[in-house]
Amino acid sequence: MASKPVIEVCDIVTRFGAQTVHDGVSFTVERGTLVGMIGASGTGKSVLLREMIGLQRPTAGQVRLLGTEMWSAPADELAAVRRRFGMMFQDGALFSSLTVAQNIAVPLTEHTALDPTTITALVALRLHQAGLPPEAGAKMPSELSGGMRKRAALARAIALEPEILFLDEPTSGLDPITARAFDRLVRSLVDDLGLTVFLVTHDLDTLLGSVDRLIALAQSKVLADGPVRQVMASEDAWLREYFSARFTASPSPGRAQDGPPPLGGPPGSSRAQRPTIQGVQDHGS
Ligand SMILES: Nc1ncnc2c1ncn2[C@@H]1O[C@H](COP(=O)(O)OP(=O)(O)OP(=O)(O)O)[C@@H](O)[C@H]1O
Ligand SMILES: [Mg+2]
């Protein structure tokens, strides 16, 4: 028997005054998959993420994470489920007055009764898993590069060993090498640790190289939902424009292809290699 989906988004409606952002958005995500969401700027991807993790109440609809109704469960059940997912916000959202290590320790001190020595050891482990050197722990977020800040945010998001990880545009603003290393790191969390990852991205290389399934949000609804190459091959006018705009915009020199790979072709390059934490560190930002 198939196991219950770990994420269930049920008929979400979101309105801000006269503006309807979501008008009946529904989908489910199975455990151990890496799902990507695309949509034009302002279509409500970040709002949907906040609604999914219980931070922003939708106008109507329900979200179930690991079986818990995020918009009707009792407080103790919500507190328990909050320990089981991690979120990396679009801007990283690190606490600027805390060091990187203190930032990573926040969920551990908030949600566990672990002693300080164990927390210090866990923080070191998370830094390592996120591909950061040990000395990064003592730095303030303002002293980090953009890529390192994203890794620090990821380290904090995985602090409690979550079952689900939500990422909002994790590779935006990163150089291509650092971005691909970040993709491999996220992929390894799915393949090696069994996490379920739901990420919002505009990064076509992330979509082609790491994502199992793609959901496109447009006109307040789920426009397409399926394997990446199937969604990319859609005849829908918006999807065709979205992907062609990305393939024709400033192709990088030496790229193997300037258009989408053929359907059923070999998987993306980073997917073909088994990701390792070591491999990620080789490309540390
Ligand atoms: N608290 C709020 N009050 C009013 N309107 C809001 C609020 N939060 C978001 N919006 C509006 O909802 C829409 C969706 O915003 P959202 O940040 O989810 O877009 P997005 O799809 O994540 O865009 P991007 O790709 O640029 O990050 C926008 O028009 C935004 O102005
Ligand atoms: Mg956004």
PDB file of N, CA and C in Angstrom, residues 12-16 47 50-62 70-73 78:
ATOM      1  N   ILE A  12      -6.201  25.627  -1.641  1.00  0.00           N
ATOM      2  CA  ILE A  12      -5.799  26.889  -0.999  1.00  0.00           C
ATOM      3  C   ILE A  12      -6.294  28.098  -1.811  1.00  0.00           C
ATOM      4  N   VAL A  13      -6.938  28.994  -1.093  1.00  0.00           N
ATOM      5  CA  VAL A  13      -7.355  30.281  -1.665  1.00  0.00           C
ATOM      6  C   VAL A  13      -6.661  31.366  -0.851  1.00  0.00           C
ATOM      7  N   THR A  14      -6.041  32.336  -1.534  1.00  0.00           N
ATOM      8  CA  THR A  14      -5.395  33.456  -0.843  1.00  0.00           C
ATOM      9  C   THR A  14      -5.819  34.751  -1.500  1.00  0.00           C
ATOM     10  N   ARG A  15      -6.353  35.639  -0.688  1.00  0.00           N
ATOM     11  CA  ARG A  15      -6.720  36.968  -1.210  1.00  0.00           C
ATOM     12  C   ARG A  15      -6.090  38.032  -0.344  1.00  0.00           C
ATOM     13  N   PHE A  16      -5.570  39.068  -0.981  1.00  0.00           N
ATOM     14  CA  PHE A  16      -5.130  40.272  -0.281  1.00  0.00           C
ATOM     15  C   PHE A  16      -6.019  41.396  -0.815  1.00  0.00           C
ATOM     16  N   VAL A  47       4.388  33.161  -0.653  1.00  0.00           N
ATOM     17  CA  VAL A  47       3.199  33.188   0.214  1.00  0.00           C
ATOM     18  C   VAL A  47       2.723  31.753   0.453  1.00  0.00           C
ATOM     19  N   ARG A  50       4.860  30.029   2.974  1.00  0.00           N
ATOM     20  CA  ARG A  50       4.553  30.472   4.349  1.00  0.00           C
ATOM     21  C   ARG A  50       3.243  29.858   4.835  1.00  0.00           C
ATOM     22  N   GLU A  51       2.278  29.697   3.929  1.00  0.00           N
ATOM     23  CA  GLU A  51       1.013  29.053   4.307  1.00  0.00           C
ATOM     24  C   GLU A  51       1.227  27.571   4.596  1.00  0.00           C
ATOM     25  N   MET A  52       2.150  26.963   3.833  1.00  0.00           N
ATOM     26  CA  MET A  52       2.403  25.534   4.023  1.00  0.00           C
ATOM     27  C   MET A  52       3.044  25.246   5.369  1.00  0.00           C
ATOM     28  N   ILE A  53       3.890  26.163   5.859  1.00  0.00           N
ATOM     29  CA  ILE A  53       4.580  25.884   7.128  1.00  0.00           C
ATOM     30  C   ILE A  53       3.864  26.520   8.323  1.00  0.00           C
ATOM     31  N   GLY A  54       2.673  27.072   8.095  1.00  0.00           N
ATOM     32  CA  GLY A  54       1.889  27.573   9.224  1.00  0.00           C
ATOM     33  C   GLY A  54       2.242  28.973   9.675  1.00  0.00           C
ATOM     34  N   LEU A  55       2.896  29.756   8.811  1.00  0.00           N
ATOM     35  CA  LEU A  55       3.281  31.120   9.189  1.00  0.00           C
ATOM     36  C   LEU A  55       2.265  32.157   8.753  1.00  0.00           C
ATOM     37  N   GLN A  56       1.530  31.849   7.697  1.00  0.00           N
ATOM     38  CA  GLN A  56       0.588  32.833   7.144  1.00  0.00           C
ATOM     39  C   GLN A  56      -0.702  32.104   6.797  1.00  0.00           C
ATOM     40  N   ARG A  57      -1.813  32.552   7.395  1.00  0.00           N
ATOM     41  CA  ARG A  57      -3.079  31.844   7.229  1.00  0.00           C
ATOM     42  C   ARG A  57      -3.681  32.102   5.845  1.00  0.00           C
ATOM     43  N   PRO A  58      -3.999  31.036   5.102  1.00  0.00           N
ATOM     44  CA  PRO A  58      -4.657  31.254   3.812  1.00  0.00           C
ATOM     45  C   PRO A  58      -6.103  31.719   4.026  1.00  0.00           C
ATOM     46  N   THR A  59      -6.684  32.326   3.026  1.00  0.00           N
ATOM     47  CA  THR A  59      -8.080  32.767   3.120  1.00  0.00           C
ATOM     48  C   THR A  59      -8.989  31.544   3.265  1.00  0.00           C
ATOM     49  N   ALA A  60      -8.676  30.482   2.559  1.00  0.00           N
ATOM     50  CA  ALA A  60      -9.427  29.226   2.678  1.00  0.00           C
ATOM     51  C   ALA A  60      -8.514  28.080   2.283  1.00  0.00           C
ATOM     52  N   GLY A  61      -8.910  26.880   2.668  1.00  0.00           N
ATOM     53  CA  GLY A  61      -8.127  25.699   2.326  1.00  0.00           C
ATOM     54  C   GLY A  61      -7.363  25.182   3.522  1.00  0.00           C
ATOM     55  N   GLN A  62      -6.664  24.083   3.311  1.00  0.00           N
ATOM     56  CA  GLN A  62      -5.950  23.449   4.422  1.00  0.00           C
ATOM     57  C   GLN A  62      -4.607  22.906   3.907  1.00  0.00           C
ATOM     58  N   MET A  70      -2.215  22.099   9.427  1.00  0.00           N
ATOM     59  CA  MET A  70      -1.479  23.273   9.887  1.00  0.00           C
ATOM     60  C   MET A  70      -2.397  24.418  10.286  1.00  0.00           C
ATOM     61  N   TRP A  71      -3.644  24.387   9.797  1.00  0.00           N
ATOM     62  CA  TRP A  71      -4.559  25.499  10.114  1.00  0.00           C
ATOM     63  C   TRP A  71      -5.723  25.096  10.982  1.00  0.00           C
ATOM     64  N   SER A  72      -5.603  23.953  11.702  1.00  0.00           N
ATOM     65  CA  SER A  72      -6.643  23.634  12.684  1.00  0.00           C
ATOM     66  C   SER A  72      -6.158  22.738  13.812  1.00  0.00           C
ATOM     67  N   ALA A  73      -4.926  22.260  13.741  1.00  0.00           N
ATOM     68  CA  ALA A  73      -4.439  21.353  14.783  1.00  0.00           C
ATOM     69  C   ALA A  73      -4.235  22.104  16.100  1.00  0.00           C
ATOM     70  N   LEU A  78       0.930  21.152  16.739  1.00  0.00           N
ATOM     71  CA  LEU A  78       1.664  22.042  15.826  1.00  0.00           C
ATOM     72  C   LEU A  78       3.124  22.170  16.262  1.00  0.00           C
TER      73      LEU A  78
END
